[in-house]
mmCIF file of C-alpha atoms in Angstrom:
data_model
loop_
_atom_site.group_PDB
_atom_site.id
_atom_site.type_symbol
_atom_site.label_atom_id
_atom_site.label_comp_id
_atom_site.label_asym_id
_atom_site.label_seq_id
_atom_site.Cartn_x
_atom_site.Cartn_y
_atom_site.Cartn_z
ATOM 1 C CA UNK A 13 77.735 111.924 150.655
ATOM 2 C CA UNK A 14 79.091 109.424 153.434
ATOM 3 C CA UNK A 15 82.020 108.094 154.716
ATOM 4 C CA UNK A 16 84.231 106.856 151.355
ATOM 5 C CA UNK A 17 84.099 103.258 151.911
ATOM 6 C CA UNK A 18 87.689 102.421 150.563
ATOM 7 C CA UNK A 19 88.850 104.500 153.793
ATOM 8 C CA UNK A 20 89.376 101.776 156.026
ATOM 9 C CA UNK A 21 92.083 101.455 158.366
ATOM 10 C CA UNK A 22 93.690 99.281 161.023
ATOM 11 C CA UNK A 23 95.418 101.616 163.424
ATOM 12 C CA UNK A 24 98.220 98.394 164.363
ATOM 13 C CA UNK A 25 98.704 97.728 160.480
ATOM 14 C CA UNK A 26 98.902 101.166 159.961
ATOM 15 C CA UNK A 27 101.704 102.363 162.648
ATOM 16 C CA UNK A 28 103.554 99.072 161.336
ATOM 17 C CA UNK A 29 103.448 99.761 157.509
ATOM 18 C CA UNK A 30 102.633 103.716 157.024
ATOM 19 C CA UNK A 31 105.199 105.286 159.545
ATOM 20 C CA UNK A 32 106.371 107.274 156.600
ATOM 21 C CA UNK A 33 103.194 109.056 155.601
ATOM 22 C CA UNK A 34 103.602 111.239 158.927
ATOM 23 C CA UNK A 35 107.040 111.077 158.980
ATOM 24 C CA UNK A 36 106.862 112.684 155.613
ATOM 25 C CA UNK A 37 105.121 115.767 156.625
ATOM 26 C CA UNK A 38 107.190 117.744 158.375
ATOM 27 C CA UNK A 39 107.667 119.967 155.037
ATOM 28 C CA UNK A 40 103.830 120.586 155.259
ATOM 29 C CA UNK A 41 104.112 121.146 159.426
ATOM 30 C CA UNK A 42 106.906 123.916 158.611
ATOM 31 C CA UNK A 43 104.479 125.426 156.269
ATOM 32 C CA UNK A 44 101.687 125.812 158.874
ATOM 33 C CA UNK A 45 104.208 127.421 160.862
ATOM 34 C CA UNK A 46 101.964 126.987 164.152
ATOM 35 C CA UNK A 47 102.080 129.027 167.310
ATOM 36 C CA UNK A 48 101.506 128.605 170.696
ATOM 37 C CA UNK A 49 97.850 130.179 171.306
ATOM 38 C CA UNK A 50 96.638 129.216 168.024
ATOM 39 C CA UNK A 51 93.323 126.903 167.390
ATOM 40 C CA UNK A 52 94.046 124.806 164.822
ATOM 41 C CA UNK A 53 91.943 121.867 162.709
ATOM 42 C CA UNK A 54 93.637 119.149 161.681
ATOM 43 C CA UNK A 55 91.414 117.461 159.016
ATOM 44 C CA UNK A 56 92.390 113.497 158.875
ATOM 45 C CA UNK A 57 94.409 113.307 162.046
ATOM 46 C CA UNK A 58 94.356 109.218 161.556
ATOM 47 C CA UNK A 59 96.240 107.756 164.769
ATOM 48 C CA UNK A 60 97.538 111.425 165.382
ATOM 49 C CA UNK A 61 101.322 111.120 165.028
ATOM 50 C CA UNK A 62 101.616 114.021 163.175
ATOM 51 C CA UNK A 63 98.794 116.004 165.557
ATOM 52 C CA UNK A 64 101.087 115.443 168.249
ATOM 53 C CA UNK A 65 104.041 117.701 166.905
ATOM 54 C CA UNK A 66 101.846 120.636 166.066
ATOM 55 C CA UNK A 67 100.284 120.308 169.951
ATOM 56 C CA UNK A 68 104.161 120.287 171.009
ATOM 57 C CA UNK A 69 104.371 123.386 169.419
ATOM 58 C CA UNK A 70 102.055 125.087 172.464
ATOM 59 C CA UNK A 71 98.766 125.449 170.241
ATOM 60 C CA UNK A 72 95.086 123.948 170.916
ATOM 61 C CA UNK A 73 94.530 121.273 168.418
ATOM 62 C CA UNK A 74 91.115 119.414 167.315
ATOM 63 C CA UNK A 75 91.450 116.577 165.231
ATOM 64 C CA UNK A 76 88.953 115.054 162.762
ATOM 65 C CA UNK A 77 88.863 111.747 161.142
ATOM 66 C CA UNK A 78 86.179 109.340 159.579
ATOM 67 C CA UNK A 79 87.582 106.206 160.686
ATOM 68 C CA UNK A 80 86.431 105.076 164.705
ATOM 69 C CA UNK A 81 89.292 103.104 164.812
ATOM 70 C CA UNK A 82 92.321 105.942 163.917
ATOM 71 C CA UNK A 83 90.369 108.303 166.286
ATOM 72 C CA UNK A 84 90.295 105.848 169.001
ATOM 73 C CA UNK A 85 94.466 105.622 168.117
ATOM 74 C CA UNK A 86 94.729 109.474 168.473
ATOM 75 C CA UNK A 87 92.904 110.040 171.461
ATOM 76 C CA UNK A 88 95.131 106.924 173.127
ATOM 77 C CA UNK A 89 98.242 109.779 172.677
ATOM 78 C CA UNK A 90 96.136 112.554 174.040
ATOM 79 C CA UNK A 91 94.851 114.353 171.108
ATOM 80 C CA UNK A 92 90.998 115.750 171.103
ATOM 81 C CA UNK A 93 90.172 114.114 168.172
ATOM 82 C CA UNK A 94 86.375 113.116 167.171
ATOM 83 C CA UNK A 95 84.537 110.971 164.458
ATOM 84 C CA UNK A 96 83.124 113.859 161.929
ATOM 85 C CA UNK A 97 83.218 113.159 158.175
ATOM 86 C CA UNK A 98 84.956 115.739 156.684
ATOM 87 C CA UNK A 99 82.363 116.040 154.279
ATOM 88 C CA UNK A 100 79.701 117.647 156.966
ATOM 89 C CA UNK A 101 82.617 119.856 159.018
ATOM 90 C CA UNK A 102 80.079 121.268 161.803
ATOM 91 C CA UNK A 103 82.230 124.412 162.971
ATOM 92 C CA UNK A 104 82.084 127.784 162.688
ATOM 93 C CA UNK A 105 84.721 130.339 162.354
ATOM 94 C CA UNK A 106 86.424 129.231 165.469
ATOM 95 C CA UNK A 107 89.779 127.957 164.193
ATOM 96 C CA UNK A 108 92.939 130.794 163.155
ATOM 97 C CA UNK A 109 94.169 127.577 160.927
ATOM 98 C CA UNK A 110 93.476 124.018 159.573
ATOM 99 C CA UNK A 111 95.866 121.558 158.294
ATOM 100 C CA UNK A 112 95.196 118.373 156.075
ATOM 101 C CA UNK A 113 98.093 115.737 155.443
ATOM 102 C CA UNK A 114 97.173 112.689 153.067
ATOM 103 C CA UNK A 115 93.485 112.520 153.451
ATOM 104 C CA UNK A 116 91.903 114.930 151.476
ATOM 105 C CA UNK A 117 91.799 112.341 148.905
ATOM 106 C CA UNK A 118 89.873 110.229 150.502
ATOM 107 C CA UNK A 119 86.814 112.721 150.991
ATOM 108 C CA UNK A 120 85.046 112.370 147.235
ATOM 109 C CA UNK A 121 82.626 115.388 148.008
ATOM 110 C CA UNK A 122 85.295 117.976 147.669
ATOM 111 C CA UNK A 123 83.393 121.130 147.182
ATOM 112 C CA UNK A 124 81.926 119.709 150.451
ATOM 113 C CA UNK A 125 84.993 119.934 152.115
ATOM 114 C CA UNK A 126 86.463 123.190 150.925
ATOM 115 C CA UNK A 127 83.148 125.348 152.266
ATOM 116 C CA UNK A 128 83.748 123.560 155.800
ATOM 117 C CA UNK A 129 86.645 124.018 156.181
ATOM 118 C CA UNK A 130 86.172 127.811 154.482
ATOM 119 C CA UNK A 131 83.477 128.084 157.582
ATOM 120 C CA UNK A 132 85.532 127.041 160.101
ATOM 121 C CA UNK A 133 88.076 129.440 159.870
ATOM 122 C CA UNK A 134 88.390 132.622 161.344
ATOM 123 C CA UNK A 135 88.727 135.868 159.014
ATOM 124 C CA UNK A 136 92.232 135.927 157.587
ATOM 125 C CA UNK A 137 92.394 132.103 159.030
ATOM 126 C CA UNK A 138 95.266 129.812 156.988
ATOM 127 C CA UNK A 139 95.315 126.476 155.265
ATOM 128 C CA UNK A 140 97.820 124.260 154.510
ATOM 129 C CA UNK A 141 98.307 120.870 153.776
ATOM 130 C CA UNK A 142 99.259 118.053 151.422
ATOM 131 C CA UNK A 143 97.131 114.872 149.586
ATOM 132 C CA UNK A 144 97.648 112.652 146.866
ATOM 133 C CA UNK A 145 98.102 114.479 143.285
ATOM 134 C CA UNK A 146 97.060 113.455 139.702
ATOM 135 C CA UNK A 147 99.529 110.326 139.036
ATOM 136 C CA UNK A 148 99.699 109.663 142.402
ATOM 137 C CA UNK A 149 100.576 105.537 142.949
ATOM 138 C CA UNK A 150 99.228 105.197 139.580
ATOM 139 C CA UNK A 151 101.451 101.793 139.211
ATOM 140 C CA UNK A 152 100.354 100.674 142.387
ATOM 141 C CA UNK A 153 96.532 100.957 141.269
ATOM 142 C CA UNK A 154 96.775 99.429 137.902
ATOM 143 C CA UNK A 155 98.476 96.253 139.759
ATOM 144 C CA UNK A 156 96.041 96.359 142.223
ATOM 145 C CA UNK A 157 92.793 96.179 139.644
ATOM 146 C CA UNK A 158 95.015 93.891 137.717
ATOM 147 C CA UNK A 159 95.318 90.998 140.527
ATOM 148 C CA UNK A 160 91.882 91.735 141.612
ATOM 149 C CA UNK A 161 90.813 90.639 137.849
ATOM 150 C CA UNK A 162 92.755 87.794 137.445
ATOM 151 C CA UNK A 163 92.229 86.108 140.866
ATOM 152 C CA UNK A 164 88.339 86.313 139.866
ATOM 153 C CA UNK A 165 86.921 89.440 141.539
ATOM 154 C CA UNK A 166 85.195 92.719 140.566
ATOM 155 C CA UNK A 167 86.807 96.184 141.030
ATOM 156 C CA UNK A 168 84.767 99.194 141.573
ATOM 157 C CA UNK A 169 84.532 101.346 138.563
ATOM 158 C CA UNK A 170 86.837 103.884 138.840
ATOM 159 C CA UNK A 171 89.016 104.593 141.422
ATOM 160 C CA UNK A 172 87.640 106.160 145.209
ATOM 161 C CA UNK A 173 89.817 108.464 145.460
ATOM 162 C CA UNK A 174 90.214 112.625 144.290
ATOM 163 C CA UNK A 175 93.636 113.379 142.908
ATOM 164 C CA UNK A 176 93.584 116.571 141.697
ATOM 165 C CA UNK A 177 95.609 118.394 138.718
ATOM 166 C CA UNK A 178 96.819 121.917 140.471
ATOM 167 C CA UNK A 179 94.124 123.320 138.133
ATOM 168 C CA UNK A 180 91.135 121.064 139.772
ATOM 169 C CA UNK A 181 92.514 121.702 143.030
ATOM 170 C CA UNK A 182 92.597 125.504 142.444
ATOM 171 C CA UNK A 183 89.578 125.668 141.240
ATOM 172 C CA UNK A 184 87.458 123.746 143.987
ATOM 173 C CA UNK A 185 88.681 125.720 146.477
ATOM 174 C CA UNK A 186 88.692 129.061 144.991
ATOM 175 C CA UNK A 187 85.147 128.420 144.472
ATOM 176 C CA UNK A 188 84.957 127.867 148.472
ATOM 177 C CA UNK A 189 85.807 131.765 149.014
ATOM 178 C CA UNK A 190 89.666 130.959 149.543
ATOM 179 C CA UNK A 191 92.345 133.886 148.737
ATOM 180 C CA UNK A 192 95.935 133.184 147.882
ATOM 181 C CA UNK A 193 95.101 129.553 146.723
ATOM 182 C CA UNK A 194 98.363 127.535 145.764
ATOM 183 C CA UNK A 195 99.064 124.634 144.980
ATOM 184 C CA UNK A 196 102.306 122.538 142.997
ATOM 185 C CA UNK A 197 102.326 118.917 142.136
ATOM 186 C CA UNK A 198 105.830 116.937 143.939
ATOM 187 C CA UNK A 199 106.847 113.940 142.570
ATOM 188 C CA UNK A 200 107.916 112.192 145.108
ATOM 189 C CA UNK A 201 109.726 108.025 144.698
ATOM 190 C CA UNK A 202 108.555 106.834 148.139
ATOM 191 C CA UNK A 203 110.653 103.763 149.899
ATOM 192 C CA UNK A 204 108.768 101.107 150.722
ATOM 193 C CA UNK A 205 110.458 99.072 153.324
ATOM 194 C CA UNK A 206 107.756 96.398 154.311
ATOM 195 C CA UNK A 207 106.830 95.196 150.743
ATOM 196 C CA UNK A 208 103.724 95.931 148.530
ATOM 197 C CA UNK A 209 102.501 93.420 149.604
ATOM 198 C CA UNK A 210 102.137 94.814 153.162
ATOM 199 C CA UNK A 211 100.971 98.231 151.566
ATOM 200 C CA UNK A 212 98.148 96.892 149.734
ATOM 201 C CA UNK A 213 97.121 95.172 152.952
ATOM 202 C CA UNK A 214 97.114 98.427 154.662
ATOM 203 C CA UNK A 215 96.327 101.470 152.022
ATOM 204 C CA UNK A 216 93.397 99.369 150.265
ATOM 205 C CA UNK A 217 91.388 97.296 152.949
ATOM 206 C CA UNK A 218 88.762 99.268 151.709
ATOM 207 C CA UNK A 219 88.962 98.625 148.386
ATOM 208 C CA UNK A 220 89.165 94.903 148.697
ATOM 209 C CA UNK A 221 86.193 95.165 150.682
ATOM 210 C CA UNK A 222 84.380 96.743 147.530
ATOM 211 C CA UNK A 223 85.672 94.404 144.958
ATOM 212 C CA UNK A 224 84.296 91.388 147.348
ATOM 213 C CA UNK A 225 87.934 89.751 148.004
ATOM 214 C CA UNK A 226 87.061 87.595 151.209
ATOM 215 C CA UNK A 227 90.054 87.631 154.118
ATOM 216 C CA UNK A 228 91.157 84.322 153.495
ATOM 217 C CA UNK A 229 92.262 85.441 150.022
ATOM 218 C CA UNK A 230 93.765 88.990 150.910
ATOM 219 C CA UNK A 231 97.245 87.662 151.242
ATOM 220 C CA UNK A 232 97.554 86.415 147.816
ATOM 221 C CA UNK A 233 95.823 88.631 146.219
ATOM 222 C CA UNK A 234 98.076 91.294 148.233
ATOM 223 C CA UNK A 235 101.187 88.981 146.748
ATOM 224 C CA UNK A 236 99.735 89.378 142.976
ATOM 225 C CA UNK A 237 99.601 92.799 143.032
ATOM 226 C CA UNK A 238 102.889 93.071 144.249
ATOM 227 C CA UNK A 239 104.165 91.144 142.187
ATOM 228 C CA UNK A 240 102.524 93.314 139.298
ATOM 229 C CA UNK A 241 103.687 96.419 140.353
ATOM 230 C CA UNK A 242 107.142 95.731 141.223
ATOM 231 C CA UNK A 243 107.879 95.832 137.346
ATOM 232 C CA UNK A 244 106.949 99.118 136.763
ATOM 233 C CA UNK A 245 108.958 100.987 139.608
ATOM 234 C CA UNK A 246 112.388 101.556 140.738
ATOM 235 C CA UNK A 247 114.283 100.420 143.788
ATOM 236 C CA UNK A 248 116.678 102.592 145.509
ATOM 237 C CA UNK A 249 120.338 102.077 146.175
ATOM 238 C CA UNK A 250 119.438 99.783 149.319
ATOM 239 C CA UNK A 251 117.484 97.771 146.985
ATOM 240 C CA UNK A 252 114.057 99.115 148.360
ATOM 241 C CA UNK A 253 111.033 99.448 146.230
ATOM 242 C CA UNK A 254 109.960 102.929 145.428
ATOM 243 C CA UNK A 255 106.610 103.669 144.730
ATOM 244 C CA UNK A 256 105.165 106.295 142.968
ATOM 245 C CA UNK A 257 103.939 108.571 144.972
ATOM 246 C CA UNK A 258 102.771 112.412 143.622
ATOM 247 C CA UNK A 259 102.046 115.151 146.196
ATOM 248 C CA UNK A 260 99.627 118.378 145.921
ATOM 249 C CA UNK A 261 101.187 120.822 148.445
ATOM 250 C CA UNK A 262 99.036 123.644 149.368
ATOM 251 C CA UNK A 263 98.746 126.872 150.767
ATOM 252 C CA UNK A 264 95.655 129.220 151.031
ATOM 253 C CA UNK A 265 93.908 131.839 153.424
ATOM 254 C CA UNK A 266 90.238 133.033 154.570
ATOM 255 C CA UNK A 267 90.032 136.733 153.376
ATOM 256 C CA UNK A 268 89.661 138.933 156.142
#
């Protein structure tokens, strides 16, 4: 299976309009818990804000992302980050951990992904991470399809993406060889502070692509949907829109 073709990204859009997707996983850093020495994977590095902090921490860090254009980002910083789908992970057990943040739902093969990054790993190697749950932005979605339908386009049946029930999730990677798999579902409101508008524009290039929405019509399509979706979601006390955002937090290990 290739690249997912929804997973497109502009790496100026994206520090502009997504700052809080790494900013946001610092719970999931703590959890890795890295240590100076270690060789760790981190599996959808994007622009490599996040791959910075766990190099600050003193350990050797390889980054992997699908997208040319985020890798090009990262490597600006400093990281060592390559072009590999994480589909087709070509290590061996060279890694004592690996460490995902809001990507693994991007990679639709996910047995795929669970025996490379099972192979990577040392014995007794760790993973941790966090990706979009079941639920996850399911307003956002529905206003998306929604504008795409009524400004005269076609959606792609179904949605690209893999957000997994803790049971699915389990499952997959238990299947992999994993030990110690677990997994919760976090609800978590997420402040928007640029608009929908600008998050559609960022978080589904792809899928505009796929429903054949020309760039001369992105913006108001972009203003539809948010327009949509702003019904169905809460602001905060600021007045902020909060969208719906559900996290799978994980923890598992490589048996030794």
């Amino acid at each position: 299976m290739s690249v997912n073709e929804a997973s497109r990204w502009n790496p100026v859009d994206y520090a502009a309009n997504a700052a809080f997707v790494p900013a946001l996983g610092a719970p999931v850093l703590a959890l890795l818990a890295p240590q100076t020495g270690e060789r760790i994977l981190d599996i959808g590095c994007g622009d490599g804000v996040l791959t910075e902090r766990i190099v600050a921490t003193g350990a050797t860090v390889v980054g992997v992302d699908g997208s040319p254009e985020m890798v090009a980002a990262a490597r600006a910083r400093g990281i060592d980050a390559h072009v590999v789908d994480a589909q087709a992970l070509p290590f061996g057990p060279e890694f004592d951990a690996a460490f995902s943040n809001a990507a693994l739902h991007w990679m639709l093969d996910k047995g795929a992904v669970a025996r490379g990054v099972f192979a990577a790993l040392k014995p007794g190697g760790r993973y941790v991470g966090e990706m979009g749950g079941a639920g996850n932005i399911a307003t956002l979605r529905a206003g998306l399809r929604q504008a795409v339908g009524e400004m005269g386009y076609t959606p792609p049946a179904g949605d690209p993406q893999w957000y997994p029930d803790v049971a699915d999730f389990t499952d997959t990677y238990a299947a992999a060889g994993f030990s110690d798999v677990r997994a919760e579902l976090i609800e978590r409101p997420t402040p928007v502070p640029a608009g929908l508008a600008e998050w559609f524009r960022t978080f589904r290039m792809g899928f505009l692509d796929q429903s054949g929405v020309p760039p001369d019509a992105r913006d108001p399509l972009a203003a539809c949907a948010a327009a949509i979706a702003e019904g169905g979601l809460p602001r905060d006390a600021d007045g902020t829109i909060l969208a719906d955002y559900v996290r799978l937090r994980f923890s598992m290990r490589k048996p030794d």
